[in-house]
mmCIF file of C-alpha atoms in Angstrom:
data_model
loop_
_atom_site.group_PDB
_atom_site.id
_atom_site.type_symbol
_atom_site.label_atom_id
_atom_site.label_comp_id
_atom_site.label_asym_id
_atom_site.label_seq_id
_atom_site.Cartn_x
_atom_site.Cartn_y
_atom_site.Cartn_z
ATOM 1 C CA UNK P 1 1.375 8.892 -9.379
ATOM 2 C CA UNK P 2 3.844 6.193 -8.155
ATOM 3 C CA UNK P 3 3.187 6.224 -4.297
ATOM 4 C CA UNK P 4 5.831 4.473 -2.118
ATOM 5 C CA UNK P 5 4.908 1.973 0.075
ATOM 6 C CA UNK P 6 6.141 0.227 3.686
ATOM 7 C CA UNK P 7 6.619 -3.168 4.098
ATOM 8 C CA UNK P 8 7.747 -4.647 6.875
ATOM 9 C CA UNK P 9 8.496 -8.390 7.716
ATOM 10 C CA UNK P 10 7.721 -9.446 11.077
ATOM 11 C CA UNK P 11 7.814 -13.258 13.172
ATOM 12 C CA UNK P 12 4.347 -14.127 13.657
ATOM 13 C CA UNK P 13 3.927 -14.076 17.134
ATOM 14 C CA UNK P 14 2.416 -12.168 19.977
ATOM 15 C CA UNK P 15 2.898 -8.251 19.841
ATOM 16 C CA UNK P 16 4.844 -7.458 17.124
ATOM 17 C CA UNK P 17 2.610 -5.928 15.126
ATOM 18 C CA UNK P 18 1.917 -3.835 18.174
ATOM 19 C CA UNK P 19 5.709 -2.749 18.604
ATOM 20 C CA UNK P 20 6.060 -1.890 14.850
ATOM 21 C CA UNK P 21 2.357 0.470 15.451
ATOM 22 C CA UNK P 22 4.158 1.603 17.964
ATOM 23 C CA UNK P 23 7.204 3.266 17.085
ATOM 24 C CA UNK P 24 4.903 4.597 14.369
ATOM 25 C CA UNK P 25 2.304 6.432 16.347
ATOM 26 C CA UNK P 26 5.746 7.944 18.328
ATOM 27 C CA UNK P 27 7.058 9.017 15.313
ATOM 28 C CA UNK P 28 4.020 10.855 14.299
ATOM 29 C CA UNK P 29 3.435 8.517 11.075
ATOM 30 C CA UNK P 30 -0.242 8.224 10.118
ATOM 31 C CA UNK P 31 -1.370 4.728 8.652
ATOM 32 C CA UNK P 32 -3.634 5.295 5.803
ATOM 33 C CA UNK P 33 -4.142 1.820 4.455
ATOM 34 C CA UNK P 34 -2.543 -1.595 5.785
ATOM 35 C CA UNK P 35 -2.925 -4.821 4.955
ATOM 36 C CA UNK P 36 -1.123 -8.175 6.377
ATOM 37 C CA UNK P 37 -0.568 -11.730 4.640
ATOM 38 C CA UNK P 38 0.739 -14.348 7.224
ATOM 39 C CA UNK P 39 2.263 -17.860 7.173
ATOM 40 C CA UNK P 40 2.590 -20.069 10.207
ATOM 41 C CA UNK P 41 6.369 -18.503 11.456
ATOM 42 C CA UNK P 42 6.494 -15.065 9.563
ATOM 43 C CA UNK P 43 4.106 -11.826 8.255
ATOM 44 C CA UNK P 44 4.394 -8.766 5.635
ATOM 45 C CA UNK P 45 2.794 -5.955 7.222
ATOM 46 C CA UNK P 46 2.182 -3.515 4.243
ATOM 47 C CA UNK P 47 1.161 0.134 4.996
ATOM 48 C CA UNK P 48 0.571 3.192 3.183
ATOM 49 C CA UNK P 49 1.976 6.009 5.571
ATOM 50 C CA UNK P 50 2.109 9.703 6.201
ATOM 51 C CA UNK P 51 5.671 9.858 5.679
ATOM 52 C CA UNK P 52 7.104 6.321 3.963
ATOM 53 C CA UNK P 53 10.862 7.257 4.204
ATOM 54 C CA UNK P 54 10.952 8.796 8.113
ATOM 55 C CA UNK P 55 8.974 4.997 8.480
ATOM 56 C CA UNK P 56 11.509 3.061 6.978
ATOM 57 C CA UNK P 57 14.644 5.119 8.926
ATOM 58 C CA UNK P 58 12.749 4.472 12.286
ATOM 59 C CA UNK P 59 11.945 1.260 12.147
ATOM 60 C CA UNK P 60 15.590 0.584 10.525
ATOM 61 C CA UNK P 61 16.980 2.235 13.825
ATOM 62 C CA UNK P 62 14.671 -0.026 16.003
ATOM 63 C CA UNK P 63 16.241 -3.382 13.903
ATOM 64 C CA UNK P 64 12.817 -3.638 12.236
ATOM 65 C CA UNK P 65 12.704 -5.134 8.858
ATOM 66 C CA UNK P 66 11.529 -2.683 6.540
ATOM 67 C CA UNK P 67 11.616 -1.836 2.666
ATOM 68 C CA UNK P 68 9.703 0.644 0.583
ATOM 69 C CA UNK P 69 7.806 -0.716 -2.559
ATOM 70 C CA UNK P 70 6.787 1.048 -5.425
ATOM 71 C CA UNK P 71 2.627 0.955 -5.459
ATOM 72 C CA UNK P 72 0.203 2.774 -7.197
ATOM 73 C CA UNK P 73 -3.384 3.802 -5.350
ATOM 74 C CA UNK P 74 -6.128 4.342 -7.580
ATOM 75 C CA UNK P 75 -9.863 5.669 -6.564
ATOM 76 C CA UNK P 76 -13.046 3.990 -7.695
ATOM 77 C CA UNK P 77 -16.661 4.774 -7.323
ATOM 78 C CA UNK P 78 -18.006 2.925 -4.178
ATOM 79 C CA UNK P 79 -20.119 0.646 -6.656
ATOM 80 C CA UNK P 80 -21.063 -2.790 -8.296
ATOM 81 C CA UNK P 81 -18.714 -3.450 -10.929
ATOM 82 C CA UNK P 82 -16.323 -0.849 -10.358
ATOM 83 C CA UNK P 83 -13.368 -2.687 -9.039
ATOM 84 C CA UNK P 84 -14.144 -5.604 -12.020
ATOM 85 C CA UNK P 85 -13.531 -2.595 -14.409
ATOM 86 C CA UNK P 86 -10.150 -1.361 -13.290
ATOM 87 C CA UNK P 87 -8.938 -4.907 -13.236
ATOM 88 C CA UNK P 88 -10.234 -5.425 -16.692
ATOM 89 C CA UNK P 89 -8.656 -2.260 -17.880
ATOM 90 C CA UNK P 90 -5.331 -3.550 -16.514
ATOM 91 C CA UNK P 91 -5.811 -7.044 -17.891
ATOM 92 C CA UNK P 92 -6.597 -5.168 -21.589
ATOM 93 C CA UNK P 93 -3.333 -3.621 -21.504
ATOM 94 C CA UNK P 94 -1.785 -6.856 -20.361
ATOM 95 C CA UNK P 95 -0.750 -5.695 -16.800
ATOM 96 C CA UNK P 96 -0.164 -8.249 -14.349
ATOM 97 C CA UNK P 97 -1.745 -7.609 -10.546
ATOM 98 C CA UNK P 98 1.054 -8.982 -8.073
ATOM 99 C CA UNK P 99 -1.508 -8.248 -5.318
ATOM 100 C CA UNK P 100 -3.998 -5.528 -3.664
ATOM 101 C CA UNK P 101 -5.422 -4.574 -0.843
ATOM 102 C CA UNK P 102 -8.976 -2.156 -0.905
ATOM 103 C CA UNK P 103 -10.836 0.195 1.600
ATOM 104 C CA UNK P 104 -14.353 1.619 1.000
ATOM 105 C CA UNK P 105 -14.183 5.361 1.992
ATOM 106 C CA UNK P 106 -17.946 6.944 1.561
ATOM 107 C CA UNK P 107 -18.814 7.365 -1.811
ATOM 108 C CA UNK P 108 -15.290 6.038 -3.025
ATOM 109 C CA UNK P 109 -13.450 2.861 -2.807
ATOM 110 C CA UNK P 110 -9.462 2.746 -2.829
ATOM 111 C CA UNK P 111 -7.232 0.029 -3.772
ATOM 112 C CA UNK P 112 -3.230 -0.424 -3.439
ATOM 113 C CA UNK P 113 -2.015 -1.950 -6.452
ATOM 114 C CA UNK P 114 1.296 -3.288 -6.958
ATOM 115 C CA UNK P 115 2.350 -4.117 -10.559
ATOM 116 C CA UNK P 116 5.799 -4.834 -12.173
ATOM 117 C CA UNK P 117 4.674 -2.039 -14.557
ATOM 118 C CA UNK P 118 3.372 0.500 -12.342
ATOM 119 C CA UNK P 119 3.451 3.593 -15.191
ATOM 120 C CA UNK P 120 1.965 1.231 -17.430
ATOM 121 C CA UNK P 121 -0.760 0.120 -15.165
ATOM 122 C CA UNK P 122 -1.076 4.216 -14.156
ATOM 123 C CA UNK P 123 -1.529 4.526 -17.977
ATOM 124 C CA UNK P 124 -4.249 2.291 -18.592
ATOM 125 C CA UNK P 125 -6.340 2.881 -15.583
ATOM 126 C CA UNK P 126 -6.160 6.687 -16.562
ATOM 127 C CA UNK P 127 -7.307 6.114 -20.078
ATOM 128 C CA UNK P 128 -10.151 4.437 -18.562
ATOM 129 C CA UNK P 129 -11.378 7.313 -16.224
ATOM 130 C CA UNK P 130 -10.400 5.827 -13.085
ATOM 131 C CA UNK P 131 -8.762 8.161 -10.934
ATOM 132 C CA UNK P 132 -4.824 7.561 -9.533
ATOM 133 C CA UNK P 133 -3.921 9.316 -6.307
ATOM 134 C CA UNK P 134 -0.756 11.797 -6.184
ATOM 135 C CA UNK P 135 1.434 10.912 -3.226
ATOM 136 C CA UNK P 136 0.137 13.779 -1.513
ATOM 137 C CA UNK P 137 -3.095 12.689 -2.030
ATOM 138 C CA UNK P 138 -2.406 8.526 -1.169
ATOM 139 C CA UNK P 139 -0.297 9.461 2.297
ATOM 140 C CA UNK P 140 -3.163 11.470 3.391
ATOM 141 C CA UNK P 141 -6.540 10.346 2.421
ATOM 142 C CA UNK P 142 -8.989 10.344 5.836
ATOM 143 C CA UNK P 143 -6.840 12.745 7.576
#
């Protein structure tokens, strides 16, 4: 249920993000979930993709920066609350969020977790009832 996922680190200025979603889309790597943090000089563009490693290996071969990350994606109903209960469920069994980034899909929300204990955190949110995408299902939701 461990999904890998990109991460790439990229000078903040004017059309790199671009370039990196480029040599994606001609690679034939889908983005399924992204998120980007920013500080004045540098970003980290995280994705969930299609096809994590074939990412990595092109963007490697373009001098990108990029790493994959051990994440988990778990599904939640589309709902007050629902995100407050995974969290608490992960705080219960004493699991640390390092950070997340969310997507409401329909009748379903999504969230990319990434925890130093990601079987643990897997685990918990489980014994809960909250649902943890395979990495089938996590590098292909929406397609």
């Amino acid at each position: 249920m461990i999904v890998k996922q990109l991460s790439v680190f990229l000078e903040n200025r004017e059309g790199r993000i671009k370039d990196v979603l480029e040599i994606l889309a001609t690679n034939d790597i889908n983005i399924v979930a992204t998120s980007l943090a920013d500080t004045s000089e540098y970003g980290m563009l995280r994705m969930i993709v299609s096809d994590p490693e074939k990412a990595q290996r092109v963007l490697k071969e373009r001098n990108v920066s990029a790493m994959l990350t051990d994440v988990i994606c778990i599904r939640v109903p589309h709902a007050v609350g629902s995100l407050y209960k995974a969290m608490k469920a992960l705080e219960d069994a004493k699991v640390n969020v390092e950070y997340m980034y969310a997507f409401a899909n329909g009748d379903d929300a999504s969230a990319v977790l990434k925890t130093r204990d990601a079987e643990l955190a897997v685990k918990a949110l489980e014994e809960k009832g909250f649902s943890v995408y395979s990495k089938d299902e996590a590098y292909a939701v929406g397609i």
